[in-house]
Amino acid sequence: MAGTDTGSTGASGGRERPVVIVGASLGGAKAAEALREAGYRGGIVLIGEEHERPYERPPLSKGYLLGKTPREKIYVHPPQWYAEHDVTLRLGTAVAAIDPAGHTVTLADNGRVEYAKLLLTTGSVPRRLPVPGADQDGVLYLRRVEDSDRIKAALRPGARIAVIGAGWIGLEVAAAAREAGAEVTVLEALELPLLRVLGREVAQVFADLHREHGVDLRFGVKVAELTGEGGTVSGVKLADGTTVAADAVVVGIGIAPATGLAEAAGLEVDNGIRTDRHLRTSDPDVYAAGDVANAYHPLFDRHIRVEHWANALNQPQTAARALLGQPDAVYDRIPYFFTDQYDLGMEYVGYVEPDGYDQVVFRGDPATREFIAFWLSDGRVLAGMNVNVWDVTDPIRELVRSGRVVDVKELADPDVPLDAL
Ligand SMILES: Cc1cc2nc3c(=O)[nH]c(=O)nc-3n(C[C@H](O)[C@H](O)[C@H](O)COP(=O)(O)OP(=O)(O)OC[C@H]3O[C@@H](n4cnc5c(N)ncnc54)[C@H](O)[C@@H]3O)c2cc1C
Ligand SMILES: NC(=O)c1ccc[n+]([C@@H]2O[C@H](COP(=O)([O-])OP(=O)(O)OC[C@H]3O[C@@H](n4cnc5c(N)ncnc54)[C@H](O)[C@@H]3O)[C@@H](O)[C@H]2O)c1
């Protein structure tokens, strides 16, 4: 195995111990691919508790949920890819424990797999709604493909759908539900949708968008209880006594990184599995990538955990190269994400803490839904979001990376090319 200390012979009868990847989703599958692309010829075991081969989640709240993206389009690789690349894919298999000293993972069925290096791409799990009645039929979460199938079945014309949480899941499901002809009420604890990510100025754009599409948006609410009849949900009772009748309730109130295995194994965990810039955890033979990794980012000079597709797509390349012993494998990409809701498509590049900016500059009128928004601090661009404007993420990324002070008037002027700022 190139550049790694593979340790002693594995349990598999004389072969070197493999690289073991726990979590067979986008991050895990991309890591297997990156190991082969880097020329690694040893064993790769990709273990996932889901029964589906690795697939991407963004379509589950968009095209797939709307019935526009066929199921075969959601997968990361075609079924034969794993055998063709000599990747042992163990689906329907949960890892129950890691023994870092013994370089072994124990499976839920008590089987054991030894590893030379271990990569954790265990992702995240939806936060559960902590109120009475939340365990009834018709209360739906969205993480896996079967969740999307269940929600799709509920999105019938005229059905009353209550969505709890106006984050990414809540808004994308609300858009899909309206397109399917359902009546939608969104119940959000804060004063605006996506408030912690976008801030007040830009969050308002999403509130206006959904109102225009007939969504009943209610902000600053507290969900007290889910009402029901015969074990099936019938509505959402709020702390002010109001009840919103519902045939189904979709809950999207955020996720928690799946750190249980890492924590029990004694790895350093703090808002995710802490890693260095090489995505190496506090154990030198264990790496982490994707939603679960709270990785040191050299540009921001701090640890950040990113819950988005592009991060799960790209971090595994760094982790794979790093665990093969390549010292220049450093993850310093600037976070990127996107959404599609109704006829609004947007991309966001950059990183801003809630309240971490002092100015928002618009290039174009947000009311037209064709604009770029920039978040600044001390005259420097921290992030940019292009809405129905395309092919601008490269110059925006460059502006963010450079950290240079920009002329705000020029930033707002669509006639000044972004790469001239
Ligand atoms: C509905 C939906 C829509 C999204 N849309 C977008 C979007 O439009 N744009 C965007 O940027 N991001 C989007 N995201 C976020 C993006 O999908 C995630 O950031 C990405 O899936 C993270 O990938 P991951 O591989 O790190 O983790 P995950 O996708 O969470 O996968 C982790 C895998 O590990 C498995 N696992 C966990 N523990 C164990 C264990 N002990 N043993 C075995 N297996 C285990 C899990 O079952 C899971 O299959 C969306 C997410 C969802 C749910
Ligand atoms: N386009 C995208 O990038 C995209 C799309 C879908 C999902 N995702 C990812 O999926 C994950 C889950 O998304 P999400 O929307 O659940 O999380 P989120 O963190 O984006 O939003 C959660 C929302 O729920 C609200 N909330 C929390 N508790 C509440 C309560 N008790 N009552 C009412 N509102 C409450 C929060 O204020 C917040 O607005 C995230 O990691 C997200 O990044 C991303």
Coordinates of C-alpha atoms and ligand atoms in Angstrom, one line a residue:
M1 CA 0.0 0.0 0.0
A2 CA 1.5 3.2 -1.2
G3 CA 3.1 5.3 1.5
T4 CA 1.2 3.9 4.5
D5 CA 2.1 1.8 7.4
T6 CA -0.2 -1.1 6.9
G7 CA 0.7 -2.8 10.1
S8 CA 0.7 -6.6 10.4
T9 CA -1.1 -9.1 8.3
G10 CA -4.9 -8.8 8.4
A11 CA -7.4 -11.4 9.4
S12 CA -8.1 -12.0 5.7
G13 CA -5.4 -14.7 5.4
G14 CA -2.1 -13.0 4.5
R15 CA -3.4 -9.9 2.6
E16 CA -2.5 -6.5 3.8
R17 CA -5.1 -4.9 5.9
P18 CA -7.5 -2.8 3.8
V19 CA -8.6 0.8 4.0
V20 CA -12.0 0.7 5.6
I21 CA -14.6 3.4 4.9
V22 CA -17.6 3.6 7.3
G23 CA -20.6 5.3 5.7
A24 CA -21.6 4.3 2.1
S25 CA -23.0 7.6 0.8
L26 CA -21.6 10.3 -1.4
G27 CA -18.6 10.8 0.9
G28 CA -17.7 7.2 1.2
A29 CA -18.2 6.3 -2.5
K30 CA -16.1 9.3 -3.5
A31 CA -13.4 8.3 -1.1
A32 CA -13.2 4.8 -2.7
E33 CA -13.0 6.4 -6.1
A34 CA -10.3 8.8 -5.0
L35 CA -8.2 6.0 -3.6
R36 CA -8.2 4.1 -6.9
E37 CA -7.6 7.4 -8.8
A38 CA -4.5 8.0 -6.6
G39 CA -3.2 4.6 -7.6
Y40 CA -3.9 2.6 -4.5
R41 CA -4.1 -1.0 -5.3
G42 CA -4.8 -2.6 -1.9
G43 CA -8.1 -3.6 -0.4
I44 CA -11.0 -1.2 0.1
V45 CA -14.0 -2.1 2.2
L46 CA -16.9 0.3 2.1
I47 CA -19.5 -0.4 4.8
G48 CA -22.9 1.2 5.0
E49 CA -26.0 0.6 7.0
E50 CA -28.4 1.6 4.3
H51 CA -29.5 -1.1 1.8
E52 CA -29.1 1.1 -1.2
R53 CA -25.7 1.5 -2.9
P54 CA -24.3 5.0 -2.4
Y55 CA -26.6 7.7 -3.7
E56 CA -26.8 11.5 -3.7
R57 CA -29.4 13.2 -1.5
P58 CA -30.0 16.6 -3.2
P59 CA -32.6 15.1 -5.7
L60 CA -34.6 13.7 -2.7
S61 CA -36.1 17.1 -2.0
K62 CA -36.1 18.3 -5.6
G63 CA -36.3 16.4 -8.9
Y64 CA -36.8 12.9 -7.4
L65 CA -39.4 14.1 -4.9
L66 CA -41.2 15.8 -7.8
G67 CA -41.1 12.6 -9.9
K68 CA -38.9 14.4 -12.5
T69 CA -35.6 12.7 -11.7
P70 CA -35.7 8.9 -12.2
R71 CA -34.3 6.7 -9.4
E72 CA -31.4 5.4 -11.5
K73 CA -30.1 9.0 -11.7
I74 CA -29.5 9.4 -8.0
Y75 CA -26.7 6.9 -7.6
V76 CA -23.0 7.9 -7.3
H77 CA -21.8 5.0 -9.4
P78 CA -23.4 2.3 -11.6
P79 CA -23.9 -1.0 -9.8
Q80 CA -21.0 -2.8 -11.5
W81 CA -18.5 0.0 -10.6
Y82 CA -17.7 -1.4 -7.2
A83 CA -16.7 -4.9 -8.5
E84 CA -14.9 -3.3 -11.4
H85 CA -12.8 -1.2 -9.0
D86 CA -12.3 -4.1 -6.5
V87 CA -14.2 -2.2 -3.8
T88 CA -15.9 -4.5 -1.3
L89 CA -19.3 -2.9 -0.7
R90 CA -21.0 -4.2 2.4
L91 CA -24.5 -2.7 2.5
G92 CA -27.1 -3.2 5.2
T93 CA -24.2 -3.4 7.6
A94 CA -23.9 -1.1 10.6
V95 CA -20.5 -0.6 12.3
A96 CA -21.1 -0.9 16.0
A97 CA -17.7 0.0 17.4
I98 CA -14.1 1.0 16.5
D99 CA -11.1 -0.3 18.3
P100 CA -8.3 2.1 17.4
A101 CA -5.6 0.2 19.2
G102 CA -6.5 -3.1 17.5
H103 CA -7.2 -1.4 14.1
T104 CA -10.5 -3.2 13.9
V105 CA -14.1 -2.3 13.5
T106 CA -16.9 -4.4 14.9
L107 CA -20.1 -4.8 13.0
A108 CA -23.6 -4.9 14.5
D109 CA -23.7 -8.6 13.7
N110 CA -20.5 -9.0 15.7
G111 CA -18.3 -9.6 12.6
R112 CA -14.9 -7.8 12.6
V113 CA -13.0 -6.1 9.9
E114 CA -9.4 -5.0 10.4
Y115 CA -8.1 -1.9 8.8
A116 CA -4.8 -0.2 8.0
K117 CA -6.4 3.2 7.8
L118 CA -10.0 4.1 8.6
L119 CA -12.1 6.8 7.1
L120 CA -15.3 7.9 8.8
T121 CA -18.0 9.3 6.4
T122 CA -20.9 8.6 8.7
G123 CA -22.7 11.9 7.8
S124 CA -25.5 13.1 9.8
V125 CA -29.0 12.3 11.2
P126 CA -32.1 14.4 11.4
R127 CA -32.9 16.0 14.7
R128 CA -36.2 14.6 16.1
L129 CA -39.0 16.9 17.1
P130 CA -39.1 16.7 20.9
V131 CA -42.9 17.1 21.5
P132 CA -45.8 14.8 22.4
G133 CA -47.3 13.1 19.4
A134 CA -44.2 13.2 17.2
D135 CA -44.0 9.5 16.9
Q136 CA -47.3 9.1 15.1
D137 CA -47.9 7.9 11.5
G138 CA -47.8 10.7 9.0
V139 CA -44.9 12.5 10.8
L140 CA -42.2 12.4 8.2
Y141 CA -38.4 13.2 8.1
L142 CA -36.2 13.5 5.0
R143 CA -32.8 12.0 4.8
R144 CA -33.0 8.7 2.9
V145 CA -34.5 7.7 -0.4
E146 CA -37.3 5.8 1.3
D147 CA -38.2 9.0 3.3
S148 CA -38.5 10.8 0.0
D149 CA -40.8 8.1 -1.4
R150 CA -43.0 8.4 1.7
I151 CA -43.2 12.2 1.4
K152 CA -43.9 12.0 -2.3
A153 CA -46.9 9.7 -1.6
A154 CA -48.3 12.4 0.8
L155 CA -48.0 15.3 -1.7
R156 CA -51.4 14.8 -3.3
P157 CA -53.4 17.7 -4.8
G158 CA -55.3 19.4 -2.0
A159 CA -53.5 17.5 0.8
R160 CA -52.7 19.7 3.8
I161 CA -49.0 19.5 4.5
A162 CA -47.5 21.2 7.6
V163 CA -43.8 21.7 7.4
I164 CA -41.9 22.3 10.6
G165 CA -38.6 24.2 10.0
A166 CA -38.0 26.8 7.3
G167 CA -34.4 25.6 6.5
W168 CA -33.3 23.9 3.4
I169 CA -35.4 20.8 3.8
G170 CA -38.5 22.7 4.8
L171 CA -38.3 25.2 1.9
E172 CA -37.5 22.6 -0.8
V173 CA -40.2 20.3 0.4
A174 CA -42.7 23.2 0.6
A175 CA -41.8 24.1 -3.1
A176 CA -42.2 20.5 -4.2
A177 CA -45.5 20.2 -2.3
R178 CA -46.9 23.4 -3.9
E179 CA -45.8 22.1 -7.3
A180 CA -47.7 18.9 -6.5
G181 CA -50.8 20.9 -5.7
A182 CA -50.8 20.5 -1.9
E183 CA -51.8 23.2 0.6
V184 CA -48.7 24.1 2.6
T185 CA -48.1 25.7 6.0
V186 CA -44.5 26.3 7.1
L187 CA -43.9 26.7 10.8
E188 CA -40.5 28.2 11.8
A189 CA -39.2 29.1 15.2
L190 CA -37.2 32.1 14.0
E191 CA -38.4 35.3 12.4
L192 CA -37.4 34.4 8.8
P193 CA -36.5 31.3 6.8
L194 CA -32.8 30.3 6.5
L195 CA -32.0 33.1 8.9
R196 CA -28.9 31.8 10.5
V197 CA -27.3 31.0 7.1
L198 CA -28.4 34.0 5.0
G199 CA -29.1 36.8 7.5
R200 CA -32.2 39.0 7.5
E201 CA -31.6 40.9 4.2
V202 CA -31.4 37.8 1.9
A203 CA -33.7 35.5 4.0
Q204 CA -36.5 37.9 3.1
V205 CA -36.1 36.9 -0.6
F206 CA -37.0 33.3 0.3
A207 CA -40.0 34.4 2.5
D208 CA -41.3 36.5 -0.4
L209 CA -40.8 33.7 -2.9
H210 CA -42.8 31.2 -0.9
R211 CA -45.6 33.6 0.0
E212 CA -45.9 34.4 -3.7
H213 CA -46.3 30.7 -4.4
G214 CA -49.2 30.4 -1.9
V215 CA -47.3 29.0 1.1
D216 CA -48.7 30.0 4.5
L217 CA -45.5 31.0 6.3
R218 CA -45.6 31.4 10.1
F219 CA -42.6 32.7 11.9
G220 CA -41.6 32.9 15.6
V221 CA -43.8 29.9 16.4
K222 CA -43.3 27.2 19.0
V223 CA -44.6 23.8 18.3
A224 CA -46.2 22.3 21.5
E225 CA -47.7 19.1 20.3
L226 CA -48.7 17.0 17.3
T227 CA -52.3 16.1 17.5
G228 CA -53.7 12.8 16.1
E229 CA -56.5 10.3 15.6
G230 CA -55.9 6.6 16.0
G231 CA -52.1 6.9 15.9
T232 CA -52.1 9.1 12.8
V233 CA -51.2 12.8 12.9
S234 CA -54.0 15.3 12.3
G235 CA -52.3 18.6 13.1
V236 CA -49.8 20.8 14.8
K237 CA -50.7 22.5 18.0
L238 CA -48.7 25.7 18.7
A239 CA -47.8 27.1 22.1
D240 CA -50.2 30.1 21.5
G241 CA -53.1 27.5 21.3
T242 CA -53.6 27.6 17.5
T243 CA -53.8 24.3 15.7
V244 CA -52.8 23.8 12.1
A245 CA -54.7 20.9 10.6
A246 CA -52.5 18.5 8.6
D247 CA -52.8 15.3 6.7
A248 CA -49.0 14.9 7.0
V249 CA -46.3 16.8 8.9
V250 CA -42.8 17.0 7.4
V251 CA -40.1 17.9 10.0
G252 CA -36.9 19.6 8.9
I253 CA -35.3 21.1 12.0
G254 CA -31.7 20.4 11.3
I255 CA -29.3 17.5 11.7
A256 CA -26.8 16.2 14.2
P257 CA -23.4 14.8 12.9
A258 CA -23.2 11.0 13.4
T259 CA -20.3 11.1 15.9
G260 CA -21.4 8.2 18.2
L261 CA -18.8 5.7 16.9
A262 CA -16.0 8.2 17.0
E263 CA -16.9 9.4 20.5
A264 CA -17.1 5.9 21.9
A265 CA -13.7 5.2 20.3
G266 CA -12.2 8.1 22.2
L267 CA -11.6 10.3 19.1
E268 CA -11.8 14.1 19.7
V269 CA -15.4 15.2 19.0
D270 CA -16.6 18.7 19.1
N271 CA -19.5 19.7 16.8
G272 CA -18.4 16.8 14.6
I273 CA -15.3 14.7 14.5
R274 CA -12.4 17.2 14.8
T275 CA -9.7 16.8 12.1
D276 CA -6.6 18.7 11.1
R277 CA -6.2 20.3 7.6
H278 CA -5.4 16.8 6.2
L279 CA -8.8 15.5 7.6
R280 CA -6.9 13.3 10.0
T281 CA -8.6 12.8 13.4
S282 CA -7.0 12.8 16.8
D283 CA -6.0 9.2 15.9
P284 CA -3.3 9.2 13.2
D285 CA -4.8 6.2 11.4
V286 CA -8.4 7.5 11.4
Y287 CA -9.7 10.2 9.0
A288 CA -13.1 11.9 8.6
A289 CA -14.8 13.7 5.8
G290 CA -18.2 15.1 4.8
D291 CA -21.0 16.2 7.1
V292 CA -19.5 14.5 10.1
A293 CA -16.1 16.3 9.9
N294 CA -15.3 19.4 11.8
A295 CA -12.1 20.2 9.9
Y296 CA -9.5 22.8 10.4
H297 CA -9.7 25.2 7.4
P298 CA -6.4 27.0 6.7
L299 CA -8.0 30.0 5.0
F300 CA -10.5 30.7 7.8
D301 CA -7.9 29.6 10.5
R302 CA -10.5 27.7 12.4
H303 CA -12.5 24.4 12.4
I304 CA -15.6 24.4 10.3
R305 CA -18.2 21.7 9.6
V306 CA -20.1 22.0 6.4
E307 CA -23.4 20.2 5.8
H308 CA -23.5 20.4 2.0
W309 CA -23.1 18.2 -1.0
A310 CA -19.9 19.8 -2.5
N311 CA -18.0 19.2 0.8
A312 CA -19.0 15.5 0.8
L313 CA -18.0 15.4 -2.9
N314 CA -14.5 17.0 -2.5
Q315 CA -13.2 16.3 1.0
P316 CA -12.8 12.6 0.3
Q317 CA -10.2 13.3 -2.3
T318 CA -8.1 15.0 0.3
A319 CA -8.7 12.3 2.9
A320 CA -7.8 9.6 0.4
R321 CA -4.5 11.2 -0.6
A322 CA -3.7 12.1 3.0
L323 CA -4.2 8.6 4.3
L324 CA -2.0 7.3 1.4
G325 CA 0.7 9.4 2.9
Q326 CA 0.7 12.4 0.6
P327 CA 1.7 15.4 2.9
D328 CA 0.5 18.0 0.4
A329 CA -3.1 16.8 0.7
V330 CA -4.8 19.7 2.5
Y331 CA -8.5 20.6 2.3
D332 CA -8.8 24.4 1.8
R333 CA -11.8 24.6 -0.6
I334 CA -14.2 27.4 0.0
P335 CA -17.7 26.0 1.0
Y336 CA -20.2 25.9 -1.9
F337 CA -23.9 25.0 -2.0
F338 CA -27.0 25.4 -4.1
T339 CA -30.7 25.2 -4.1
D340 CA -33.6 25.0 -6.5
Q341 CA -37.0 26.2 -5.4
Y342 CA -39.8 26.9 -8.0
D343 CA -38.1 28.9 -10.7
L344 CA -35.3 30.2 -8.4
G345 CA -31.9 28.5 -8.7
M346 CA -29.0 29.8 -6.7
E347 CA -25.5 29.0 -5.8
Y348 CA -23.6 30.2 -2.7
V349 CA -19.9 30.3 -2.2
G350 CA -18.1 31.5 0.9
Y351 CA -18.5 31.2 4.7
V352 CA -20.2 33.6 7.1
E353 CA -20.9 33.0 10.7
P354 CA -24.4 34.1 11.9
D355 CA -23.9 37.9 12.5
G356 CA -20.4 37.6 11.1
Y357 CA -20.9 40.3 8.5
D358 CA -21.4 44.1 8.6
Q359 CA -22.8 44.8 5.2
V360 CA -24.8 43.1 2.4
V361 CA -24.4 44.4 -1.1
F362 CA -26.8 43.5 -4.0
R363 CA -25.7 43.5 -7.6
G364 CA -29.2 43.6 -9.3
D365 CA -32.6 44.0 -7.7
P366 CA -33.5 41.1 -5.3
A367 CA -37.2 41.7 -6.2
T368 CA -36.5 40.5 -9.8
R369 CA -34.9 37.3 -8.4
E370 CA -32.0 37.8 -10.7
F371 CA -29.2 39.2 -8.7
I372 CA -26.0 38.5 -6.7
A373 CA -25.8 39.2 -3.0
F374 CA -22.5 39.7 -1.3
W375 CA -21.8 39.5 2.5
L376 CA -18.9 41.7 3.6
S377 CA -16.9 42.4 6.7
D378 CA -14.6 45.4 6.8
G379 CA -15.0 45.8 3.0
R380 CA -13.9 42.3 2.3
V381 CA -16.2 39.8 0.6
L382 CA -16.9 36.8 2.8
A383 CA -19.5 35.1 0.6
G384 CA -21.6 35.6 -2.5
M385 CA -24.8 34.1 -3.7
N386 CA -25.9 34.2 -7.3
V387 CA -29.7 33.9 -7.9
N388 CA -30.7 33.0 -11.4
V389 CA -27.4 34.4 -12.6
W390 CA -24.9 31.8 -13.8
D391 CA -21.2 31.2 -14.4
V392 CA -20.0 33.6 -11.7
T393 CA -19.0 31.3 -8.9
D394 CA -15.3 31.2 -10.0
P395 CA -14.8 35.0 -9.7
I396 CA -16.8 35.1 -6.5
R397 CA -14.7 32.3 -5.0
E398 CA -11.6 34.2 -6.0
L399 CA -12.9 37.4 -4.4
V400 CA -13.5 35.5 -1.1
R401 CA -10.1 33.7 -1.3
S402 CA -8.2 36.9 -1.9
G403 CA -9.6 38.7 1.1
R404 CA -9.0 42.0 -0.6
V405 CA -10.9 45.2 0.2
V406 CA -13.4 46.0 -2.6
D407 CA -15.0 49.1 -3.8
V408 CA -18.6 48.6 -2.8
K409 CA -20.0 50.8 -5.6
E410 CA -18.2 48.7 -8.2
L411 CA -19.3 45.5 -6.4
A412 CA -22.9 46.6 -6.9
D413 CA -22.4 47.6 -10.5
P414 CA -23.3 44.8 -13.0
D415 CA -21.2 46.6 -15.6
V416 CA -18.0 46.0 -13.7
P417 CA -16.8 42.5 -14.3
L418 CA -16.4 40.6 -11.1
D419 CA -12.8 39.6 -12.0
A420 CA -11.9 43.3 -12.4
L421 CA -12.7 44.1 -8.7
Ligands
LIG1 C1 -33.0 15.8 1.2 C2 -31.7 16.4 1.2 C3 -31.4 17.3 0.2 C4 -30.1 17.9 0.1 N1 -29.9 18.9 -0.9 C5 -28.7 19.5 -0.9 C6 -28.5 20.5 -1.9 O1 -29.3 20.8 -2.7 N2 -27.3 21.1 -1.9 C7 -26.3 20.8 -1.0 O2 -25.2 21.4 -1.1 N3 -26.5 19.8 -0.1 C8 -27.7 19.2 0.0 N4 -27.9 18.3 1.0 C9 -26.9 17.9 1.9 C10 -26.0 16.8 1.4 O3 -26.8 15.7 0.8 C11 -25.1 16.2 2.5 O4 -24.2 17.3 2.8 C12 -24.4 15.0 2.1 O5 -25.3 13.9 1.9 C13 -23.3 14.5 3.1 O6 -22.7 13.4 2.6 P1 -22.0 12.4 3.6 O7 -21.5 11.3 2.7 O8 -21.0 13.1 4.4 O9 -23.0 11.9 4.6 P2 -24.5 11.2 4.5 O10 -25.0 11.5 3.1 O11 -25.2 11.5 5.7 O12 -24.1 9.6 4.5 C14 -23.6 9.0 5.6 C15 -23.9 7.5 5.4 O13 -23.2 6.8 6.5 C16 -24.1 5.8 7.0 N5 -23.7 5.4 8.4 C17 -23.7 6.3 9.4 N6 -23.3 5.6 10.5 C18 -23.0 4.4 10.1 C19 -22.5 3.2 10.8 N7 -22.2 3.2 12.1 N8 -22.3 2.1 10.1 C20 -22.5 2.0 8.8 N9 -23.0 3.1 8.1 C21 -23.2 4.2 8.8 C22 -25.5 6.4 6.9 O14 -26.5 5.5 6.9 C23 -25.4 7.1 5.5 O15 -25.7 6.2 4.5 C24 -29.2 17.6 1.1 C25 -29.5 16.7 2.1 C26 -30.7 16.1 2.1 C27 -31.0 15.1 3.2
LIG2 N1 -29.9 23.0 -0.8 C1 -29.2 22.5 0.2 O1 -28.0 22.8 0.4 C2 -29.9 21.5 1.1 C3 -31.1 21.0 0.9 C4 -31.7 20.1 1.8 C5 -31.0 19.7 2.9 N2 -29.8 20.2 3.1 C6 -29.1 19.8 4.3 O2 -29.8 18.9 5.0 C7 -29.7 19.1 6.4 C8 -31.0 19.2 7.1 O3 -31.7 20.4 6.6 P1 -32.8 21.1 7.6 O4 -33.6 22.1 6.7 O5 -33.5 20.1 8.4 O6 -31.8 22.0 8.5 P2 -31.5 23.5 8.6 O7 -30.5 23.6 9.7 O8 -31.1 24.0 7.2 O9 -32.8 24.3 9.0 C9 -33.5 23.9 10.2 C10 -34.6 25.0 10.4 O10 -35.5 24.5 11.4 C11 -35.7 25.6 12.4 N3 -36.1 25.0 13.6 C12 -35.3 24.3 14.5 N4 -36.1 23.8 15.5 C13 -37.3 24.1 15.2 C14 -38.6 23.9 15.9 N5 -38.6 23.2 17.0 N6 -39.7 24.4 15.4 C15 -39.7 25.1 14.2 N7 -38.5 25.4 13.5 C16 -37.4 24.9 14.0 C17 -34.4 26.4 12.4 O11 -34.6 27.7 12.9 C18 -34.0 26.3 10.9 O12 -34.6 27.4 10.2 C19 -28.8 20.3 6.6 O13 -27.5 19.8 6.8 C20 -28.9 21.0 5.3 O14 -27.7 21.7 4.9 C21 -29.2 21.1 2.3

